[in-house]
Short mmCIF file of C-alpha atoms and ligand atoms in Angstrom, two decimals:
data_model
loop_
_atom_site.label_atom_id
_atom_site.label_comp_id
_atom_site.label_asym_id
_atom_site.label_seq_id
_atom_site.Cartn_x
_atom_site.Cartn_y
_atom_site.Cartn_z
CA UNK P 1 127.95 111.40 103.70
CA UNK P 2 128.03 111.67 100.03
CA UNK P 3 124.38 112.27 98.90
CA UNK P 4 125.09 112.63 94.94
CA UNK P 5 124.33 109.17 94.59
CA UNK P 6 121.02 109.75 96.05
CA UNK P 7 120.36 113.04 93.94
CA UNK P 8 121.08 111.29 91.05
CA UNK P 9 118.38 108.80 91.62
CA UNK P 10 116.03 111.12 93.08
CA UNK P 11 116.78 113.40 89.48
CA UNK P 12 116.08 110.76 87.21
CA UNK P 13 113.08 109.82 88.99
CA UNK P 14 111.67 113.02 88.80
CA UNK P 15 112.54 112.75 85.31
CA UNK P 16 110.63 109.90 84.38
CA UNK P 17 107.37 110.37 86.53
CA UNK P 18 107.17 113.86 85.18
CA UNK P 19 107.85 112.51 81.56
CA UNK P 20 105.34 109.61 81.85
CA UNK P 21 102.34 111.27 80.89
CA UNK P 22 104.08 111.81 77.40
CA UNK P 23 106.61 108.67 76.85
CA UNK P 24 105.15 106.53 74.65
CA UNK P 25 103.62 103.71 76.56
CA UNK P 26 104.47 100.50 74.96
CA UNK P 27 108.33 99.11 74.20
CA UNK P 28 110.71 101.12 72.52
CA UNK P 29 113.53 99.44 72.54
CA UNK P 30 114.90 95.55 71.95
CA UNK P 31 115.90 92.97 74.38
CA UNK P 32 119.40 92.84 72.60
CA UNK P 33 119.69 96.84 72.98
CA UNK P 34 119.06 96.60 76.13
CA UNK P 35 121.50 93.64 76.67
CA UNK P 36 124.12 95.89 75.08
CA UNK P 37 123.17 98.71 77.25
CA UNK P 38 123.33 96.91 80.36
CA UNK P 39 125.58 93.77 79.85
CA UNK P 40 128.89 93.43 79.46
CA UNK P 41 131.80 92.35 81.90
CA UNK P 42 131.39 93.40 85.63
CA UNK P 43 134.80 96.20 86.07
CA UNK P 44 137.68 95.33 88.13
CA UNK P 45 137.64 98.26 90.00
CA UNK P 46 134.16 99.51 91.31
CA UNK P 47 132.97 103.01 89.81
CA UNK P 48 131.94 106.20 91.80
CA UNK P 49 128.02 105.50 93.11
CA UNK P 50 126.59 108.64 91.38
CA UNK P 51 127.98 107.04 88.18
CA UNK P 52 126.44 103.98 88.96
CA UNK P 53 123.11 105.32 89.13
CA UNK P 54 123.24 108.17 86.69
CA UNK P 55 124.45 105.64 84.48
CA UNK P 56 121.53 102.74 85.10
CA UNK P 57 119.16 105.59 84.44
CA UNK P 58 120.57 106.89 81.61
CA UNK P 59 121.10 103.06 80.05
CA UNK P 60 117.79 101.53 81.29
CA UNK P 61 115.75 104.55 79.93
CA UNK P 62 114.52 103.05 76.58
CA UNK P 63 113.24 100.07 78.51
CA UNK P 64 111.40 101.52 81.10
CA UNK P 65 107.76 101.72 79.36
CA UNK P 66 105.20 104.21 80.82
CA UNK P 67 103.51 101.53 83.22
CA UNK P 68 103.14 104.53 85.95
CA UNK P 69 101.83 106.43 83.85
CA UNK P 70 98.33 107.53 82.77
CA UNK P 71 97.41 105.24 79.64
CA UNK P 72 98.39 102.16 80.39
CA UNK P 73 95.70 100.03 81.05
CA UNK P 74 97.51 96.51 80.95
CA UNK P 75 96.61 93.87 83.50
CA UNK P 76 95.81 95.22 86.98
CA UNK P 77 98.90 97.98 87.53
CA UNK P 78 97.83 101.29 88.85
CA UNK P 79 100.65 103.80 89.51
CA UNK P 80 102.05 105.30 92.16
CA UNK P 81 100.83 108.22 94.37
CA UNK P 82 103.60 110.73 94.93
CA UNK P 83 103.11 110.60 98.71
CA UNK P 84 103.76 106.79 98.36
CA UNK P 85 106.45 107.02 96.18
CA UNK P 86 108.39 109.63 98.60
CA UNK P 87 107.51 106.89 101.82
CA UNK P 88 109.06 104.32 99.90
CA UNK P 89 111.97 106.35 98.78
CA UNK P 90 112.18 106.96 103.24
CA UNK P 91 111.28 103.00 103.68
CA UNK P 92 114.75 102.48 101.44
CA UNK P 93 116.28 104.91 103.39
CA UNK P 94 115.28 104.18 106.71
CA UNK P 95 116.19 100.53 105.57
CA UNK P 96 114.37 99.08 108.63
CA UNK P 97 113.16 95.06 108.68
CA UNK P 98 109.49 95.28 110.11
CA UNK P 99 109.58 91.76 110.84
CA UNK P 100 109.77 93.48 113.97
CA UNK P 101 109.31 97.29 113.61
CA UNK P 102 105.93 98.59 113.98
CA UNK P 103 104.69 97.38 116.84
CA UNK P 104 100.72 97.20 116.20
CA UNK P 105 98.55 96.58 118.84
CA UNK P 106 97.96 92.77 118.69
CA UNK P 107 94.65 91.79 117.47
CA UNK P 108 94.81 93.37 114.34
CA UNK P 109 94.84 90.19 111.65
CA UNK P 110 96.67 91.87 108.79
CA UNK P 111 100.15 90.70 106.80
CA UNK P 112 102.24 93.12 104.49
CA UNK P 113 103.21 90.54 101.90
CA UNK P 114 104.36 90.79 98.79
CA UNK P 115 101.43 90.82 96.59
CA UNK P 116 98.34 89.20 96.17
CA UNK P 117 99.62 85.80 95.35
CA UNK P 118 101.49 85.85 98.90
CA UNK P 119 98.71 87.66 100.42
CA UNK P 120 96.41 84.58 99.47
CA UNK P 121 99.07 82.47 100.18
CA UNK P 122 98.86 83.81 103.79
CA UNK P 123 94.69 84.01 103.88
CA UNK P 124 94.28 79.97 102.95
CA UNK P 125 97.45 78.77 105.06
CA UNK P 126 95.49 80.14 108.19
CA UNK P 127 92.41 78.51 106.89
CA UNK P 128 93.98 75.18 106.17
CA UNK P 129 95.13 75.49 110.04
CA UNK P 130 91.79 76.72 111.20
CA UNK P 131 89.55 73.85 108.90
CA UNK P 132 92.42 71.07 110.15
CA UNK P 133 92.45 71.81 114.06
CA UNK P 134 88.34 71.95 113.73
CA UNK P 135 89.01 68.18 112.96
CA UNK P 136 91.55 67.73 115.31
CA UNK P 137 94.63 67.95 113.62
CA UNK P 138 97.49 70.58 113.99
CA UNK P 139 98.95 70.30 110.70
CA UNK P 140 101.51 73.45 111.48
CA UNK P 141 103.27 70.89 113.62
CA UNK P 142 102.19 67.39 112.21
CA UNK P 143 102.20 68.59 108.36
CA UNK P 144 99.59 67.03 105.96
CA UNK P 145 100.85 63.48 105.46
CA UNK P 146 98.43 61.70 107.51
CA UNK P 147 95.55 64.65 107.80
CA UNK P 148 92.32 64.71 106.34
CA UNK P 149 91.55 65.68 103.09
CA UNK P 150 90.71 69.24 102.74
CA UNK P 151 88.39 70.03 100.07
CA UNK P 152 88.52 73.37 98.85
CA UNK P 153 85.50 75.08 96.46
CA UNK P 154 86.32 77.49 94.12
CA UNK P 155 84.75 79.30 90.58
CA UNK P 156 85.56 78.29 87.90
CA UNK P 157 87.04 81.28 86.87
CA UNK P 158 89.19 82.05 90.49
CA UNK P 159 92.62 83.43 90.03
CA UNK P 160 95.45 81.35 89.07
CA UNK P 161 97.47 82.37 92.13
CA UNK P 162 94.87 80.70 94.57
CA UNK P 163 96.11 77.52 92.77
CA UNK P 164 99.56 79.00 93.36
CA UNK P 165 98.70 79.33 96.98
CA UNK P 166 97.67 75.80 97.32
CA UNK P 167 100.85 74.49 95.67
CA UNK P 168 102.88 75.82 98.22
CA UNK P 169 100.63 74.65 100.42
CA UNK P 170 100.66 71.13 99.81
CA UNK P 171 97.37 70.96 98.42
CA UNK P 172 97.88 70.64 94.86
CA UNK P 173 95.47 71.67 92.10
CA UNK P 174 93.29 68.75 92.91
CA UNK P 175 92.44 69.37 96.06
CA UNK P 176 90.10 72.26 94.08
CA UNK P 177 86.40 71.12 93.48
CA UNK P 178 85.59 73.80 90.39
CA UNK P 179 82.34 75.45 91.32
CA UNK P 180 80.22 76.82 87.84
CA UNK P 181 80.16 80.24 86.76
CA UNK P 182 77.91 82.64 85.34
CA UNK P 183 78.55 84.52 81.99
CA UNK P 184 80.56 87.36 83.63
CA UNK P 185 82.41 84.94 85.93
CA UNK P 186 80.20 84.91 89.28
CA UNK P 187 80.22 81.75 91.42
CA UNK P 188 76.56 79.98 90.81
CA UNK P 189 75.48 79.87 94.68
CA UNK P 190 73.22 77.07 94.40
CA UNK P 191 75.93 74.93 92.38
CA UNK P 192 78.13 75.70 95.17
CA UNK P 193 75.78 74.38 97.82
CA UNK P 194 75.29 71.28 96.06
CA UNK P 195 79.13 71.06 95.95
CA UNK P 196 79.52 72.11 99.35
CA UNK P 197 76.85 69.05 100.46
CA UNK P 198 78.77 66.54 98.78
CA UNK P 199 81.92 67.34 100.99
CA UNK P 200 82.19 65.01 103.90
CA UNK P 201 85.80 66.63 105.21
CA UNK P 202 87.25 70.00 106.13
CA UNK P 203 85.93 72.60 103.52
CA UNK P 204 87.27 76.06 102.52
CA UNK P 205 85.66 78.10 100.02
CA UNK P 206 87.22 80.42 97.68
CA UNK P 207 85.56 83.63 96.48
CA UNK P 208 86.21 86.51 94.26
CA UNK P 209 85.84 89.93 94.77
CA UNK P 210 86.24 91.65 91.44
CA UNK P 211 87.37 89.24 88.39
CA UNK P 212 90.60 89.98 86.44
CA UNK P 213 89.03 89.71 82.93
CA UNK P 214 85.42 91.25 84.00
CA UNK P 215 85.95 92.82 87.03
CA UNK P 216 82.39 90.72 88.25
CA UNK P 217 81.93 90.01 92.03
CA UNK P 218 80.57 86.47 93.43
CA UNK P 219 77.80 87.31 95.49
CA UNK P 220 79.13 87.07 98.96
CA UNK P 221 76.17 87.41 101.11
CA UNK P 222 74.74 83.86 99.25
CA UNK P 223 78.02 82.58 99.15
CA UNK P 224 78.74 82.80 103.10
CA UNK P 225 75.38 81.11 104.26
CA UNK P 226 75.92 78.46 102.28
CA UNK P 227 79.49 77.88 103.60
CA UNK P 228 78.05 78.68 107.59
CA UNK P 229 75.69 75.67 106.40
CA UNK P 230 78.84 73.03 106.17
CA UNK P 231 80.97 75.26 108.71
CA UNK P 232 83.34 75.69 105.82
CA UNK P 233 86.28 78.62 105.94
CA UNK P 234 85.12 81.60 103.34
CA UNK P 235 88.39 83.16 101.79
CA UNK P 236 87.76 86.35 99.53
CA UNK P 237 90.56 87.12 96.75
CA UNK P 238 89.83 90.81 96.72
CA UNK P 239 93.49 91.86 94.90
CA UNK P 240 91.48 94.99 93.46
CA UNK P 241 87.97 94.46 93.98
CA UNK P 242 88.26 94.75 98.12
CA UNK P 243 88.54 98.58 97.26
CA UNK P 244 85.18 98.58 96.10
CA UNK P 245 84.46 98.76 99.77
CA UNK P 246 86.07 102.27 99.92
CA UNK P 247 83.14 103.64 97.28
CA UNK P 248 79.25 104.18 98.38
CA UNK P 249 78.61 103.66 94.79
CA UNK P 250 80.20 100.46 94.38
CA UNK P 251 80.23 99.13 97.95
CA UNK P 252 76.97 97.02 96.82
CA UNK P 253 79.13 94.77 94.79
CA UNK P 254 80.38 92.94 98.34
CA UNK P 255 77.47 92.64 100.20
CA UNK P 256 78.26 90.11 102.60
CA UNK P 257 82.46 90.78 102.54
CA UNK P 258 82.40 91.27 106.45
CA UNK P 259 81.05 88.07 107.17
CA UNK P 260 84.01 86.23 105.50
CA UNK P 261 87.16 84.83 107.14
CA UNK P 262 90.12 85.98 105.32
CA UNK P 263 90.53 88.56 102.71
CA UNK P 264 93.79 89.47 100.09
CA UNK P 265 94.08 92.44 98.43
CA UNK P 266 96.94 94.56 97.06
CA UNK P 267 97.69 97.78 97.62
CA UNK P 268 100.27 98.06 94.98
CA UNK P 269 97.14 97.99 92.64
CA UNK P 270 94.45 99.99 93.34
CA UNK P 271 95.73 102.11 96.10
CA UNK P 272 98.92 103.31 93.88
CA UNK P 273 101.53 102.39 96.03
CA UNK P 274 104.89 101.10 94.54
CA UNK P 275 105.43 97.31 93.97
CA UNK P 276 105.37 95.16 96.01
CA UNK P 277 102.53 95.81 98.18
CA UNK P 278 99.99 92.98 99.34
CA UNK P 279 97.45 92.82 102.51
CA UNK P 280 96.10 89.47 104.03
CA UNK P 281 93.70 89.84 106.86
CA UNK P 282 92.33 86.96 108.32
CA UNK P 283 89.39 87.10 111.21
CA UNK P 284 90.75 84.32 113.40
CA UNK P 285 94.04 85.62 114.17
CA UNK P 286 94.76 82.61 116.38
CA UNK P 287 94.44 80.36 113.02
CA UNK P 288 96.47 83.13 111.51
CA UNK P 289 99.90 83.31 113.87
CA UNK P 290 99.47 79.76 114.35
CA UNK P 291 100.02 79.32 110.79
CA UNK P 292 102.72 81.74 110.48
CA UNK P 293 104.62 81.13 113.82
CA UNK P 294 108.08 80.08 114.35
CA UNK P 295 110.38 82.35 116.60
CA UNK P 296 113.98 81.94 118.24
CA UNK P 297 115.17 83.10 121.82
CA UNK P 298 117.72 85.96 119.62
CA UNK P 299 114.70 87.67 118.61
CA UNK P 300 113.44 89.17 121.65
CA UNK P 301 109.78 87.98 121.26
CA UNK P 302 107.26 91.04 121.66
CA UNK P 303 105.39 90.25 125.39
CA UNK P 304 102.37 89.05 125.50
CA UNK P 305 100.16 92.38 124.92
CA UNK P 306 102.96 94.57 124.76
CA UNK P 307 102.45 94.68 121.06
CA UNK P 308 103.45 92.25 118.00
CA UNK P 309 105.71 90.64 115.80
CA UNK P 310 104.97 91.46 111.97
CA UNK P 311 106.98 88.06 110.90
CA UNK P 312 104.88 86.13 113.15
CA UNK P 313 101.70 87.03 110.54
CA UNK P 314 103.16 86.61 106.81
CA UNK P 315 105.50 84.05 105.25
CA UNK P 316 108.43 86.41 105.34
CA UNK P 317 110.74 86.46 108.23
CA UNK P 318 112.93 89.61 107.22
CA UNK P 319 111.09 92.11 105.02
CA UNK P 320 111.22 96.24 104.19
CA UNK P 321 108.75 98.10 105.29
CA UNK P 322 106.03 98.16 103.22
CA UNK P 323 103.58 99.67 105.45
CA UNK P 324 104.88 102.78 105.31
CA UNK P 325 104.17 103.97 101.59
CA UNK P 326 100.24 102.17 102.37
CA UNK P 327 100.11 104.56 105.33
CA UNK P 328 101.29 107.44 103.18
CA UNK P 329 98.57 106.87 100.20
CA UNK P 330 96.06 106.52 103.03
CA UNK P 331 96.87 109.58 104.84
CA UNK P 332 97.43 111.62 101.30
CA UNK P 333 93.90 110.51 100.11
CA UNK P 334 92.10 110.04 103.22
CA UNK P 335 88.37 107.92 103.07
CA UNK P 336 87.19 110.71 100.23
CA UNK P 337 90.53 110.27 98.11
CA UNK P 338 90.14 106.80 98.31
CA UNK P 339 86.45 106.81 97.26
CA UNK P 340 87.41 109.82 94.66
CA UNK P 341 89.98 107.80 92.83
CA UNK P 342 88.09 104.37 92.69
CA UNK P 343 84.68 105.82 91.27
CA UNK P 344 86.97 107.76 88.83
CA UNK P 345 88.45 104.84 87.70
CA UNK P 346 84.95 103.03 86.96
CA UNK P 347 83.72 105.99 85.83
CA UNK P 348 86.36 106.21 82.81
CA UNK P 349 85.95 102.29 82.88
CA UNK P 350 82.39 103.14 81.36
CA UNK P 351 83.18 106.15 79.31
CA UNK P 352 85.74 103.88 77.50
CA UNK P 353 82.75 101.09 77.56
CA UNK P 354 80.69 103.95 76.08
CA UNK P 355 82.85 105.40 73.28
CA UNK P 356 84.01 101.87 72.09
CA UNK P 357 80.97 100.38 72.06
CA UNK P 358 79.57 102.71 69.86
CA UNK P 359 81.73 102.43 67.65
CA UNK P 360 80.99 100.32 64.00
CA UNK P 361 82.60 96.78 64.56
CA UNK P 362 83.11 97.11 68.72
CA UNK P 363 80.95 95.28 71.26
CA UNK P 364 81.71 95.23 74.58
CA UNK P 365 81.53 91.66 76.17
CA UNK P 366 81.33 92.28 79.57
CA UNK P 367 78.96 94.23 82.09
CA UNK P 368 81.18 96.98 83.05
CA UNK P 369 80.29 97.25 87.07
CA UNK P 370 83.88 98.56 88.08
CA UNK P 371 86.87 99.31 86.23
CA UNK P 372 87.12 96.36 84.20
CA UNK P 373 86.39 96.68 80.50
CA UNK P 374 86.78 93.30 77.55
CA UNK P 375 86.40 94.76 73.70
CA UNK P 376 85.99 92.75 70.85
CA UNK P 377 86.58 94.16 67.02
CA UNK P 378 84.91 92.60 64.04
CA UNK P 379 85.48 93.39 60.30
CA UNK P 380 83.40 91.92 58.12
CA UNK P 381 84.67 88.62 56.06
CA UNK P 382 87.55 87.94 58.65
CA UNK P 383 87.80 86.08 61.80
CA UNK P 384 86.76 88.23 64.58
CA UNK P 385 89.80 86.46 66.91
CA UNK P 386 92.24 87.19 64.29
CA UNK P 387 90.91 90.64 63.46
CA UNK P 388 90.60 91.90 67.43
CA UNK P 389 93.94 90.16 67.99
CA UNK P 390 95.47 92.53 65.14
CA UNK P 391 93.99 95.35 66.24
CA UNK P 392 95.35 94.47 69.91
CA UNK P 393 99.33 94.31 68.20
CA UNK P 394 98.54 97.64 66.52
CA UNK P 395 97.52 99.75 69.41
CA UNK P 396 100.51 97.95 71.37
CA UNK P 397 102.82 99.18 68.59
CA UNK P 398 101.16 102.56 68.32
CA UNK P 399 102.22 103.06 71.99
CA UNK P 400 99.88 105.75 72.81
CA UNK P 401 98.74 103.76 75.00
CA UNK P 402 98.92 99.78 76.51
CA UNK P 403 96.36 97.17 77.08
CA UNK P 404 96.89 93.83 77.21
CA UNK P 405 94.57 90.57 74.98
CA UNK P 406 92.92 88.15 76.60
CA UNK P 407 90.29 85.22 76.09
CA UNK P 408 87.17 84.98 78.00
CA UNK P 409 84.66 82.16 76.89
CA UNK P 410 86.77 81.24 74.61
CA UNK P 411 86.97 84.32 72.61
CA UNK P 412 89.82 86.74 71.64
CA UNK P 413 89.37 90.10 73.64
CA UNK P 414 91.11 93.40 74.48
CA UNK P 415 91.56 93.89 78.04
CA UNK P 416 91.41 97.55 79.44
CA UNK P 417 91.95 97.85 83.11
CA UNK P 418 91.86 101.39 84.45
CA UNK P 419 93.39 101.82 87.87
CA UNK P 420 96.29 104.40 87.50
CA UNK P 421 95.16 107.46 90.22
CA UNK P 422 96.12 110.02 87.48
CA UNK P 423 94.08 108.95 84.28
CA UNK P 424 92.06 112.24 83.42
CA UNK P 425 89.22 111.93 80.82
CA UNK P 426 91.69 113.30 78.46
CA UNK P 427 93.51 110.23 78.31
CA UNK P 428 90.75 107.97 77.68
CA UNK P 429 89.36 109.82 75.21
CA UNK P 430 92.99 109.64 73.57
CA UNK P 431 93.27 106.15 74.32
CA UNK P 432 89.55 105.67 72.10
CA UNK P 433 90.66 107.38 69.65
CA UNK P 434 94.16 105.42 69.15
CA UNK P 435 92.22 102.07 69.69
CA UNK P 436 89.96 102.81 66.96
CA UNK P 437 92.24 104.25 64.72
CA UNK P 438 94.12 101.17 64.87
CA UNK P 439 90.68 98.97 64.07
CA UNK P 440 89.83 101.80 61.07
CA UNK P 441 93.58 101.31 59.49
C1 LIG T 1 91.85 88.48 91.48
C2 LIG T 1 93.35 88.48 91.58
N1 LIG T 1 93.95 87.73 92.53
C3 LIG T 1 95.30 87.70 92.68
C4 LIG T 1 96.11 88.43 91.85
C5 LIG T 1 97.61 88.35 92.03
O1 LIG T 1 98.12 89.53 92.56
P1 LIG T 1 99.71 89.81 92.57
O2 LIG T 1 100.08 89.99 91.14
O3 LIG T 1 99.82 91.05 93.37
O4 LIG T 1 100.37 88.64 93.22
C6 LIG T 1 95.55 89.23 90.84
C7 LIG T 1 96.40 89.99 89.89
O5 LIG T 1 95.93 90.59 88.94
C8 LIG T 1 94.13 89.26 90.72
O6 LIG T 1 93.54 90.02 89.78
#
């Protein structure tokens, strides 16, 4: 075989993961460069692989920002551990489909998706099938046409991919009764129970374990006896807060998670494994094949416990095998390297919480309980949405480091997220200093 195709790509990864640390993290190129680079007519004749990728890396270079790297802090991205990175390089390889690889002993309740979107996808399809067939309807045969209305109760503030989910699920937006939330984003438990008592149909109740703007968790414990009151389904969106589980110090924050029914959470975020990299786990893994079922005699169906199908428990049929770079950041951290890297995380979540907010001009407008943190900037006689939305462009074109705006209650506000395994002090405190250099200017 010729491998140089494969050293070339393994060279200029190398390249790039050891250069992240340093590249400056923000754009720094155009979308017409990169056209330029990239575009043109497709050849006649096809060119030698090594070309091909030595090439793509050499071209795409000035577009590939430092996401991986340690100070960038947009939305929810963490990097990559190395020992993930090499099992996904072997998952390429290996090019297996795990619709039907692994073999798991059945039982188990979990789907490698995609991501958390598909991952809540999967979570809320087995609870629309478990809620239905409770009232006597299989809707994975007879659909929802003629079914009862499912009602399902979520914050005010839950993640525009459950509403995602419930699109492709033939729910729609409006089958969403909006529960209140507190100032950092918590489901109101007694609002929810009033909700909850004016349902007279099938229920399922969405919760939130770790908000994208404040990183707050609903109170779960509260929020599952009032569902067991109406025998409503509890989902959990957990896409980064589940991992809170994996910390003694922040395991608090979901009091109650076990007693749910389905949880989604990525891996591709706070665990560091390469995109894409989801988890759903639902407790009633009936509800959860049921929903996911649909097999042909050319597949060889696993026996009865003899093992499982993987594509009979996510939306997928064919898929790579993205278990294998989860197991490889499991078995390279272990429980302590889990628990290491998330109360590292929050802890530079508060030292950036710490050396912002006491700086002249900078609040901090959330509670910072895990690795979420929302700045605002002020400067007196201008408009503090205008001013921290300025300062936001500035340390995005400074490129020392990346973190994305935001509005929460209806105000203008930097959004730092810190989940990248390899953020050292050192790059917060750089990351301070650029963000209040660029609010000083
Ligand atoms: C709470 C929550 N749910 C779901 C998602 C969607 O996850 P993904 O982008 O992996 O689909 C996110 C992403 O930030 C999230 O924060």
């Amino acid at each position: 075989m010729d491998r140089s195709a494969l050293d070339a790509a393994h060279a200029a990864a190398v390249r790039y993961l050891e250069s992240a640390g340093e590249r400056p993290v923000g754009s720094s190129t155009t979308v017409e460069d990169m056209r330029a680079a990239l575009g043109g007519p497709l050849p006649e004749d096809g060119e030698a692989a090594a070309q091909v990728v030595a090439e793509l890396a050499r071209r795409a270079d000035p577009g590939i920002v430092a996401t991986a790297g340690p100070r960038f802090f947009g939305f929810v991205i963490g990097g990559s551990l190395p020992a993930a990175v090499g099992a996904d390089w072997l998952t390429s390889a290996w090019d297996q489909n795990a619709g039907k690889l692994l073999g798991l002993p059945a039982g188990t309740g979990v789907g490698f998706v995609t991501g958390g979107q598909m991952a809540n996808t999967t979570c809320l399809a087995a609870a629309r099938q478990a809620v239905l067939a409770r009232a006597g309807w299989d809707v994975a045969v007879r659909g929802l046409w003629a079914a009862p209305r499912v009602t399902v109760l979520a914050g005010e503030e839950a993640h525009v991919t459950v509403y995602g989910a419930l699109r492709l699920l033939g729910m729609g937006d409006a089958s969403v009764t909006k529960v209140a939330v507190d100032g950092q984003g918590r489901i109101d438990p007694q609002s929810l129970r009033t909700a909850l008592h004016a349902v007279t149909g099938p229920a399922i109740v969405c919760a939130q374990a770790g908000n994208v703007n404040t990183g707050a968790f609903d109170r779960l414990d509260e929020i599952v006896e009032a569902a067991r009151e109406r025998n409503a389904w509890v989902h959990v969106d957990g896409a980064f807060g589940l991992w809170a589980a994996g910390s003694a110090r922040h395991r608090h924050l979901i009091k109650g998670v076990e007693r749910a029914d389905s949880w989604a959470t990525d891996a591709h975020k706070w665990l560091n494994v390469p995109y894409d990299s989801g988890l759903a786990f639902v407790r009633d893994t009936a509800a959860h094949r049921a929903a996911m079922l649909r097999t042909a005699a050319y597949l060889q169906p696993a026996e009865p416990d003899k093992g499982r199908d993987n594509y009979e428990w996510t939306p997928e049929f064919s898929r790579r095998a993205r278990g294998f770079p989860v197991y490889a950041a499991l078995r390279s951290l272990g429980r302590k390297g889990v628990e290491a890297m998330v109360d590292r995380c929050c802890d530079h979540a508060r030292l950036f919480a710490r050396l912002l907010g006491s700086a002249p001009g900078v609040t901090i407008a959330n509670e910072v309980v895990l690795n979420q943190v929302l700045v605002r900037f002020e400067r007196t006689g201008m408009d503090g949405d205008g001013w921290t939305r300025e300062v936001i462009s500035r340390i995005q074109r400074d490129a020392i480091c990346w973190a994305s705006g935001t509005v929460w209650k209806g105000r203008a506000l930097l959004r730092i997220s810190v989940s990248n395994w390899s953020t050292t002090e050192d790059d917060v405190r750089r990351s301070v200093a650029a963000m209040l250099a660029a609010h000083e200017r």
